[in-house]
mmCIF file of C-alpha atoms in Angstrom:
data_model
loop_
_atom_site.group_PDB
_atom_site.id
_atom_site.type_symbol
_atom_site.label_atom_id
_atom_site.label_comp_id
_atom_site.label_asym_id
_atom_site.label_seq_id
_atom_site.Cartn_x
_atom_site.Cartn_y
_atom_site.Cartn_z
ATOM 1 C CA MET A 194 0.082 0.045 0.008
ATOM 2 C CA SER A 195 1.239 3.495 -0.875
ATOM 3 C CA LYS A 196 0.115 6.929 0.355
ATOM 4 C CA ILE A 197 -0.849 8.787 -2.788
ATOM 5 C CA CYS A 198 -2.070 12.353 -3.198
ATOM 6 C CA VAL A 199 -4.169 13.290 -6.295
ATOM 7 C CA ILE A 200 -4.420 17.006 -7.159
ATOM 8 C CA GLY A 201 -7.748 17.400 -8.751
ATOM 9 C CA GLY A 202 -9.437 14.113 -9.397
ATOM 10 C CA SER A 203 -13.014 15.257 -8.981
ATOM 11 C CA ARG A 204 -14.444 14.467 -12.507
ATOM 12 C CA TYR A 205 -14.002 12.220 -15.644
ATOM 13 C CA PHE A 206 -10.889 10.148 -15.696
ATOM 14 C CA GLY A 207 -9.523 11.788 -12.704
ATOM 15 C CA LYS A 208 -12.499 10.531 -10.597
ATOM 16 C CA LEU A 209 -11.859 7.013 -11.985
ATOM 17 C CA LEU A 210 -8.327 7.307 -11.103
ATOM 18 C CA VAL A 211 -9.043 8.129 -7.561
ATOM 19 C CA GLU A 212 -11.385 5.093 -7.432
ATOM 20 C CA ARG A 213 -8.804 2.704 -8.965
ATOM 21 C CA LEU A 214 -6.082 3.670 -6.473
ATOM 22 C CA ARG A 215 -8.537 3.319 -3.551
ATOM 23 C CA ASP A 216 -9.786 -0.113 -4.775
ATOM 24 C CA ALA A 217 -6.248 -1.253 -5.222
ATOM 25 C CA GLY A 218 -5.694 -0.788 -1.432
ATOM 26 C CA HIS A 219 -3.829 2.503 -1.517
ATOM 27 C CA GLN A 220 -4.391 5.302 0.963
ATOM 28 C CA VAL A 221 -5.631 8.090 -1.199
ATOM 29 C CA THR A 222 -5.787 11.834 -0.445
ATOM 30 C CA VAL A 223 -7.376 14.331 -2.917
ATOM 31 C CA VAL A 224 -6.561 18.074 -2.853
ATOM 32 C CA ASN A 225 -9.112 20.404 -4.523
ATOM 33 C CA ARG A 226 -11.187 23.354 -4.017
ATOM 34 C CA GLY A 227 -14.063 21.425 -2.256
ATOM 35 C CA SER A 228 -16.735 21.635 -4.872
ATOM 36 C CA THR A 229 -17.031 17.919 -5.266
ATOM 37 C CA ALA A 230 -16.902 15.341 -2.377
ATOM 38 C CA PRO A 231 -14.473 12.435 -3.015
ATOM 39 C CA PRO A 232 -15.562 8.803 -3.003
ATOM 40 C CA ALA A 233 -15.999 6.994 0.256
ATOM 41 C CA GLY A 234 -12.626 5.966 1.758
ATOM 42 C CA VAL A 235 -10.844 8.794 0.333
ATOM 43 C CA THR A 236 -9.461 11.839 2.526
ATOM 44 C CA ARG A 237 -9.918 15.395 1.032
ATOM 45 C CA LEU A 238 -7.895 18.445 1.630
ATOM 46 C CA VAL A 239 -9.610 21.692 0.605
ATOM 47 C CA ALA A 240 -7.215 24.186 -0.934
ATOM 48 C CA ASP A 241 -6.738 26.279 -3.978
ATOM 49 C CA ARG A 242 -3.365 25.032 -5.610
ATOM 50 C CA ASP A 243 -2.746 28.565 -6.823
ATOM 51 C CA ASP A 244 -2.602 29.729 -3.359
ATOM 52 C CA GLU A 245 0.758 28.449 -2.025
ATOM 53 C CA ALA A 246 0.257 29.428 1.584
ATOM 54 C CA ALA A 247 -3.258 27.818 1.596
ATOM 55 C CA LEU A 248 -1.887 24.656 -0.099
ATOM 56 C CA THR A 249 0.931 24.280 2.427
ATOM 57 C CA ALA A 250 -1.343 24.825 5.360
ATOM 58 C CA ALA A 251 -3.755 22.216 4.045
ATOM 59 C CA LEU A 252 -0.906 19.592 3.579
ATOM 60 C CA GLY A 253 0.301 20.204 7.231
ATOM 61 C CA THR A 254 2.765 17.615 8.176
ATOM 62 C CA ARG A 255 1.429 14.963 5.603
ATOM 63 C CA THR A 256 3.853 13.001 3.433
ATOM 64 C CA PHE A 257 3.178 10.840 0.466
ATOM 65 C CA ASP A 258 4.843 8.159 -1.685
ATOM 66 C CA VAL A 259 3.448 9.646 -4.828
ATOM 67 C CA VAL A 260 1.601 12.718 -5.985
ATOM 68 C CA VAL A 261 -0.534 12.650 -9.207
ATOM 69 C CA ASP A 262 -1.205 16.109 -10.489
ATOM 70 C CA GLN A 263 -4.239 16.149 -12.669
ATOM 71 C CA VAL A 264 -4.784 19.845 -13.041
ATOM 72 C CA CYS A 265 -1.286 21.644 -13.716
ATOM 73 C CA TYR A 266 -1.554 23.879 -16.626
ATOM 74 C CA THR A 267 1.259 26.538 -16.161
ATOM 75 C CA PRO A 268 4.886 26.740 -14.851
ATOM 76 C CA VAL A 269 3.599 29.087 -12.187
ATOM 77 C CA GLN A 270 1.338 26.327 -10.766
ATOM 78 C CA ALA A 271 4.089 23.849 -11.274
ATOM 79 C CA ALA A 272 6.572 25.968 -9.146
ATOM 80 C CA ILE A 273 4.171 26.283 -6.479
ATOM 81 C CA ALA A 274 3.638 22.574 -6.268
ATOM 82 C CA ALA A 275 7.351 21.755 -6.480
ATOM 83 C CA ARG A 276 7.995 23.966 -3.479
ATOM 84 C CA ALA A 277 4.971 22.609 -1.569
ATOM 85 C CA PHE A 278 5.711 18.914 -2.205
ATOM 86 C CA THR A 279 9.601 18.842 -1.972
ATOM 87 C CA GLY A 280 10.354 16.925 1.157
ATOM 88 C CA ARG A 281 6.764 15.486 1.169
ATOM 89 C CA THR A 282 6.916 13.080 -1.717
ATOM 90 C CA ARG A 283 9.511 10.676 -3.396
ATOM 91 C CA ARG A 284 7.598 10.768 -6.870
ATOM 92 C CA TYR A 285 5.500 13.208 -8.749
ATOM 93 C CA VAL A 286 3.395 12.356 -11.850
ATOM 94 C CA MET A 287 1.829 15.135 -13.939
ATOM 95 C CA THR A 288 -0.983 14.722 -16.496
ATOM 96 C CA SER A 289 0.146 16.315 -19.595
ATOM 97 C CA THR A 290 -1.131 16.285 -23.139
ATOM 98 C CA ILE A 291 -0.575 15.382 -26.889
ATOM 99 C CA GLU A 292 -0.851 19.155 -27.600
ATOM 100 C CA VAL A 293 2.867 19.554 -26.474
ATOM 101 C CA TYR A 294 3.740 18.020 -29.795
ATOM 102 C CA ASP A 295 1.625 20.445 -31.954
ATOM 103 C CA PRO A 296 3.993 22.071 -34.370
ATOM 104 C CA ALA A 297 1.545 24.945 -34.809
ATOM 105 C CA THR A 298 2.419 26.058 -31.091
ATOM 106 C CA ALA A 299 6.073 25.890 -30.972
ATOM 107 C CA ALA A 300 9.188 25.410 -33.084
ATOM 108 C CA LEU A 301 9.634 21.610 -32.842
ATOM 109 C CA PRO A 302 11.784 19.189 -34.725
ATOM 110 C CA PRO A 303 9.982 17.982 -37.895
ATOM 111 C CA VAL A 304 8.599 14.488 -37.763
ATOM 112 C CA PRO A 305 7.341 12.779 -41.099
ATOM 113 C CA PRO A 306 3.685 12.171 -41.243
ATOM 114 C CA SER A 307 4.173 8.450 -41.241
ATOM 115 C CA THR A 308 6.244 8.464 -38.119
ATOM 116 C CA PRO A 309 4.529 8.314 -34.760
ATOM 117 C CA VAL A 310 6.021 11.199 -32.587
ATOM 118 C CA PRO A 311 8.310 9.881 -29.719
ATOM 119 C CA GLU A 312 8.722 11.589 -26.334
ATOM 120 C CA GLU A 313 12.097 12.990 -27.078
ATOM 121 C CA SER A 314 10.663 15.442 -29.509
ATOM 122 C CA VAL A 315 9.813 17.602 -26.577
ATOM 123 C CA ASP A 316 12.431 17.251 -23.755
ATOM 124 C CA PRO A 317 11.200 19.027 -20.710
ATOM 125 C CA ALA A 318 14.639 19.165 -19.144
ATOM 126 C CA GLY A 319 15.901 21.593 -21.901
ATOM 127 C CA TRP A 320 12.665 23.551 -22.595
ATOM 128 C CA ARG A 321 12.714 27.323 -21.741
ATOM 129 C CA VAL A 322 10.568 28.493 -18.901
ATOM 130 C CA ALA A 323 9.102 32.004 -18.693
ATOM 131 C CA MET A 324 7.373 32.696 -15.425
ATOM 132 C CA ASP A 325 6.629 36.435 -16.375
ATOM 133 C CA LEU A 326 4.201 35.560 -19.015
ATOM 134 C CA PRO A 327 0.523 36.296 -18.108
ATOM 135 C CA TRP A 328 -0.303 32.806 -16.945
ATOM 136 C CA HIS A 329 -2.977 33.992 -14.652
ATOM 137 C CA ASP A 330 -4.993 35.427 -17.460
ATOM 138 C CA ASP A 331 -7.584 32.807 -18.584
ATOM 139 C CA ALA A 332 -7.692 34.027 -22.161
ATOM 140 C CA TYR A 333 -3.990 33.826 -22.472
ATOM 141 C CA LEU A 334 -3.861 30.379 -20.893
ATOM 142 C CA ASP A 335 -6.517 29.152 -23.206
ATOM 143 C CA ALA A 336 -4.636 30.442 -26.208
ATOM 144 C CA HIS A 337 -1.348 28.899 -24.835
ATOM 145 C CA TYR A 338 -2.516 25.682 -23.466
ATOM 146 C CA ALA A 339 0.352 23.478 -24.973
ATOM 147 C CA GLU A 340 3.155 25.832 -24.050
ATOM 148 C CA GLY A 341 1.791 26.061 -20.489
ATOM 149 C CA LYS A 342 1.896 22.179 -20.323
ATOM 150 C CA ARG A 343 5.418 22.160 -21.859
ATOM 151 C CA GLN A 344 6.663 24.725 -19.301
ATOM 152 C CA ALA A 345 5.054 23.018 -16.417
ATOM 153 C CA GLU A 346 6.806 19.807 -17.326
ATOM 154 C CA ALA A 347 9.983 21.632 -17.629
ATOM 155 C CA VAL A 348 9.657 23.029 -13.998
ATOM 156 C CA PHE A 349 9.104 19.664 -12.552
ATOM 157 C CA ALA A 350 11.779 18.089 -14.639
ATOM 158 C CA ARG A 351 14.307 20.451 -12.851
ATOM 159 C CA THR A 352 13.014 19.912 -9.534
ATOM 160 C CA ALA A 353 15.583 18.038 -7.457
ATOM 161 C CA GLY A 354 13.235 17.163 -4.625
ATOM 162 C CA PHE A 355 11.605 14.160 -6.189
ATOM 163 C CA ALA A 356 11.531 11.727 -9.121
ATOM 164 C CA PHE A 357 9.184 13.232 -11.928
ATOM 165 C CA ALA A 358 7.217 11.624 -14.681
ATOM 166 C CA SER A 359 4.614 13.182 -17.115
ATOM 167 C CA VAL A 360 1.878 11.138 -18.864
ATOM 168 C CA ARG A 361 1.082 12.972 -22.225
ATOM 169 C CA SER A 362 -2.473 11.816 -22.977
ATOM 170 C CA ALA A 363 -4.029 11.595 -26.397
ATOM 171 C CA HIS A 364 -7.425 12.883 -27.127
ATOM 172 C CA VAL A 365 -9.621 11.427 -24.390
ATOM 173 C CA LEU A 366 -13.106 9.969 -25.498
ATOM 174 C CA GLY A 367 -15.846 7.987 -23.805
ATOM 175 C CA GLY A 368 -17.894 8.405 -20.759
ATOM 176 C CA GLY A 369 -21.083 9.464 -22.254
ATOM 177 C CA ALA A 370 -22.396 12.556 -20.248
ATOM 178 C CA GLN A 371 -19.124 12.660 -18.413
ATOM 179 C CA GLU A 372 -17.229 13.629 -21.517
ATOM 180 C CA PHE A 373 -17.177 17.428 -20.624
ATOM 181 C CA THR A 374 -15.330 18.523 -23.881
ATOM 182 C CA GLY A 375 -18.328 17.653 -26.077
ATOM 183 C CA ARG A 376 -16.095 16.877 -29.115
ATOM 184 C CA LEU A 377 -17.539 13.385 -29.770
ATOM 185 C CA ALA A 378 -21.060 14.851 -29.251
ATOM 186 C CA HIS A 379 -20.175 17.344 -31.991
ATOM 187 C CA TYR A 380 -19.864 14.506 -34.432
ATOM 188 C CA THR A 381 -22.716 12.346 -33.258
ATOM 189 C CA GLY A 382 -24.995 15.349 -33.227
ATOM 190 C CA ARG A 383 -24.064 16.570 -36.696
ATOM 191 C CA VAL A 384 -24.055 13.110 -38.355
ATOM 192 C CA SER A 385 -27.478 12.309 -36.588
ATOM 193 C CA ARG A 386 -28.992 15.484 -37.919
ATOM 194 C CA GLY A 387 -27.490 15.202 -41.381
ATOM 195 C CA GLU A 388 -25.460 18.211 -41.099
ATOM 196 C CA ASP A 389 -21.965 18.594 -42.840
ATOM 197 C CA ILE A 390 -18.648 18.162 -41.066
ATOM 198 C CA ALA A 391 -15.921 20.470 -41.972
ATOM 199 C CA VAL A 392 -12.699 18.657 -42.628
ATOM 200 C CA HIS A 393 -9.286 19.306 -44.131
ATOM 201 C CA ALA A 394 -8.108 17.713 -47.383
ATOM 202 C CA PRO A 395 -6.195 15.662 -46.717
ATOM 203 C CA ALA A 396 -6.950 15.286 -42.938
ATOM 204 C CA LEU A 397 -3.997 13.748 -41.063
ATOM 205 C CA PRO A 398 -4.421 10.940 -38.432
ATOM 206 C CA THR A 399 -4.276 11.594 -34.731
ATOM 207 C CA VAL A 400 -4.465 9.290 -31.615
ATOM 208 C CA PHE A 401 -7.136 8.754 -28.959
ATOM 209 C CA ILE A 402 -7.517 7.057 -25.654
ATOM 210 C CA HIS A 403 -10.626 5.875 -23.700
ATOM 211 C CA HIS A 404 -11.180 7.622 -20.377
ATOM 212 C CA GLU A 405 -11.127 4.330 -18.500
ATOM 213 C CA GLU A 406 -7.815 3.350 -20.187
ATOM 214 C CA LEU A 407 -6.305 6.621 -19.241
ATOM 215 C CA ALA A 408 -7.427 6.067 -15.664
ATOM 216 C CA ASP A 409 -5.699 2.556 -15.759
ATOM 217 C CA LEU A 410 -2.510 4.096 -17.213
ATOM 218 C CA LEU A 411 -2.253 6.921 -14.612
ATOM 219 C CA SER A 412 -2.790 4.357 -11.882
ATOM 220 C CA TRP A 413 0.054 2.174 -13.272
ATOM 221 C CA ALA A 414 2.298 5.210 -13.719
ATOM 222 C CA ALA A 415 1.655 6.217 -10.175
ATOM 223 C CA THR A 416 3.303 3.046 -8.788
ATOM 224 C CA ALA A 417 5.927 2.489 -11.451
ATOM 225 C CA ASP A 418 9.447 3.792 -11.093
ATOM 226 C CA PHE A 419 10.138 5.279 -14.596
ATOM 227 C CA THR A 420 10.903 8.990 -15.069
ATOM 228 C CA GLY A 421 10.498 11.460 -17.776
ATOM 229 C CA PRO A 422 7.466 11.652 -20.279
ATOM 230 C CA VAL A 423 5.525 8.865 -21.612
ATOM 231 C CA ASN A 424 2.938 8.977 -24.292
ATOM 232 C CA ALA A 425 -0.568 7.569 -23.564
ATOM 233 C CA CYS A 426 -2.642 6.551 -26.624
ATOM 234 C CA SER A 427 -4.498 3.371 -27.760
ATOM 235 C CA ASP A 428 -3.172 1.528 -30.675
ATOM 236 C CA GLY A 429 -4.340 2.493 -34.082
ATOM 237 C CA PRO A 430 -4.317 6.263 -35.345
ATOM 238 C CA LEU A 431 -7.428 7.418 -36.826
ATOM 239 C CA ASP A 432 -8.200 10.336 -39.074
ATOM 240 C CA VAL A 433 -11.446 12.313 -39.138
ATOM 241 C CA ARG A 434 -12.980 10.417 -41.871
ATOM 242 C CA GLY A 435 -12.434 7.092 -39.982
ATOM 243 C CA LEU A 436 -13.889 8.666 -36.892
ATOM 244 C CA THR A 437 -17.016 9.889 -38.695
ATOM 245 C CA GLY A 438 -17.377 6.506 -40.496
ATOM 246 C CA ILE A 439 -17.554 4.892 -37.062
ATOM 247 C CA VAL A 440 -20.131 7.545 -35.913
ATOM 248 C CA ALA A 441 -22.161 7.041 -39.127
ATOM 249 C CA ALA A 442 -22.287 3.460 -38.719
ATOM 250 C CA GLN A 443 -23.544 3.534 -35.237
ATOM 251 C CA ALA A 444 -26.126 6.216 -36.040
ATOM 252 C CA GLY A 445 -27.273 4.526 -39.087
ATOM 253 C CA ARG A 446 -26.750 7.598 -41.193
ATOM 254 C CA LYS A 447 -24.243 8.833 -43.736
ATOM 255 C CA ALA A 448 -21.432 11.308 -42.880
ATOM 256 C CA VAL A 449 -21.268 14.452 -44.994
ATOM 257 C CA HIS A 450 -18.027 16.177 -45.249
ATOM 258 C CA ARG A 451 -17.263 19.659 -46.383
ATOM 259 C CA ILE A 452 -13.682 20.450 -47.391
ATOM 260 C CA VAL A 453 -12.055 23.544 -45.896
ATOM 261 C CA PRO A 454 -8.802 25.192 -47.084
ATOM 262 C CA ALA A 455 -5.521 24.438 -45.246
ATOM 263 C CA GLY A 456 -5.196 26.815 -42.241
ATOM 264 C CA GLU A 457 -8.918 27.186 -41.872
ATOM 265 C CA LYS A 458 -10.688 25.998 -38.832
ATOM 266 C CA ALA A 459 -12.262 22.594 -39.140
ATOM 267 C CA SER A 460 -14.207 20.182 -36.988
ATOM 268 C CA PRO A 461 -12.323 18.676 -33.772
ATOM 269 C CA PHE A 462 -9.755 16.114 -34.712
ATOM 270 C CA SER A 463 -9.392 17.253 -38.315
ATOM 271 C CA PHE A 464 -5.675 18.073 -38.507
ATOM 272 C CA ASP A 465 -3.654 19.592 -41.402
ATOM 273 C CA ARG A 466 -0.435 18.853 -39.421
ATOM 274 C CA HIS A 467 1.065 15.835 -37.940
ATOM 275 C CA TYR A 468 1.572 14.998 -34.286
ATOM 276 C CA ALA A 469 0.200 11.619 -33.745
ATOM 277 C CA MET A 470 2.185 10.086 -30.757
ATOM 278 C CA SER A 471 4.043 6.957 -30.389
ATOM 279 C CA ASN A 472 3.165 4.670 -27.325
ATOM 280 C CA ALA A 473 6.271 2.410 -27.765
ATOM 281 C CA ARG A 474 7.866 3.631 -24.655
ATOM 282 C CA ALA A 475 4.912 2.867 -22.360
ATOM 283 C CA LYS A 476 4.588 -0.610 -23.986
ATOM 284 C CA LYS A 477 8.339 -1.170 -23.329
ATOM 285 C CA LEU A 478 7.815 -0.224 -19.680
ATOM 286 C CA GLY A 479 5.076 -2.775 -19.345
ATOM 287 C CA PHE A 480 1.697 -1.080 -20.180
ATOM 288 C CA ALA A 481 -0.526 -3.004 -22.560
ATOM 289 C CA PHE A 482 -2.891 -0.673 -24.768
ATOM 290 C CA SER A 483 -6.241 -1.442 -26.378
ATOM 291 C CA ARG A 484 -6.987 -0.694 -30.016
ATOM 292 C CA THR A 485 -9.017 2.503 -30.692
ATOM 293 C CA THR A 486 -11.337 0.704 -33.030
ATOM 294 C CA ASP A 487 -12.209 -1.771 -30.342
ATOM 295 C CA TRP A 488 -13.664 0.707 -27.757
ATOM 296 C CA LEU A 489 -14.687 3.615 -30.018
ATOM 297 C CA PRO A 490 -17.954 2.227 -31.368
ATOM 298 C CA GLY A 491 -19.191 1.790 -27.729
ATOM 299 C CA ALA A 492 -18.136 5.321 -26.843
ATOM 300 C CA VAL A 493 -20.126 6.590 -29.835
ATOM 301 C CA ALA A 494 -23.159 4.593 -28.915
ATOM 302 C CA ALA A 495 -23.146 6.084 -25.430
ATOM 303 C CA ALA A 496 -22.766 9.574 -26.951
ATOM 304 C CA LEU A 497 -25.572 8.825 -29.291
ATOM 305 C CA ALA A 498 -27.711 7.830 -26.301
ATOM 306 C CA LEU A 499 -27.545 11.354 -24.707
ATOM 307 C CA PRO A 500 -30.359 13.915 -25.059
ATOM 308 C CA ALA A 501 -29.872 15.839 -28.290
ATOM 309 C CA ALA A 502 -27.848 18.915 -27.719
ATOM 310 C CA PRO A 503 -28.733 22.351 -29.384
ATOM 311 C CA THR A 504 -27.409 22.760 -32.943
ATOM 312 C CA ASP A 505 -24.294 24.843 -33.254
#
């Protein structure tokens, strides 16, 4: 049994992670702002992670074997957490994102479209950190989400107080009403209504992961001993036409595509640039992934079963 602290963990795959860790026999503590009660058998500490004094006070004299940070978006947040947990934990795992590889958001080494992007394409140990950017501005953060994650990883990677690992998640799907991004519902709604879907020509493949599989991987990462980034994606890249084909088959309708010029905004998951990740490192470390096409039809069926959303 390990003492594990989860920062966030109140919804979607974070909630599943907390339940999995508890059910595995670990002593789990969650730190959040108190809006959602944790599952039975889980300790909750109420604090705003952006308030270093409040976070430190809430932690008191507690120590942990592992911290899993679900809601770190900026280097400022990372620096606060690094100071608060140095001396309190031996291992720190941060949930990161596929967006760190997006070539539209940073000058990154080019990767041929047929080559899955490896972790070393973005090395947090050497990434520049700029604390003086307006990270507290919501609009700025939303526009610089990928850079915020890259710099947060960089802060933790340079922290000597604990071993650090990051889990770079693919696009997360599944969960029906819990899927708060609404991106799968965008497709199920438009296909069901016979509305066209804006796509690039050609649209490049991307990678996905089921919300339950991501919770499993984070639980595994919490108790493993690797360090550095690891990519988390199910086997089998899929482009937007493959995705809409699965949606159309489940809905009993035909998908209608509308081509948009390169550089113009298209539907979610229609990409005119390549950054589909490789999951080879996670496999080598011992995690077994499912195939996207094995779970995606069920996720689509769950989304189709939801009440119809307003047209957009």
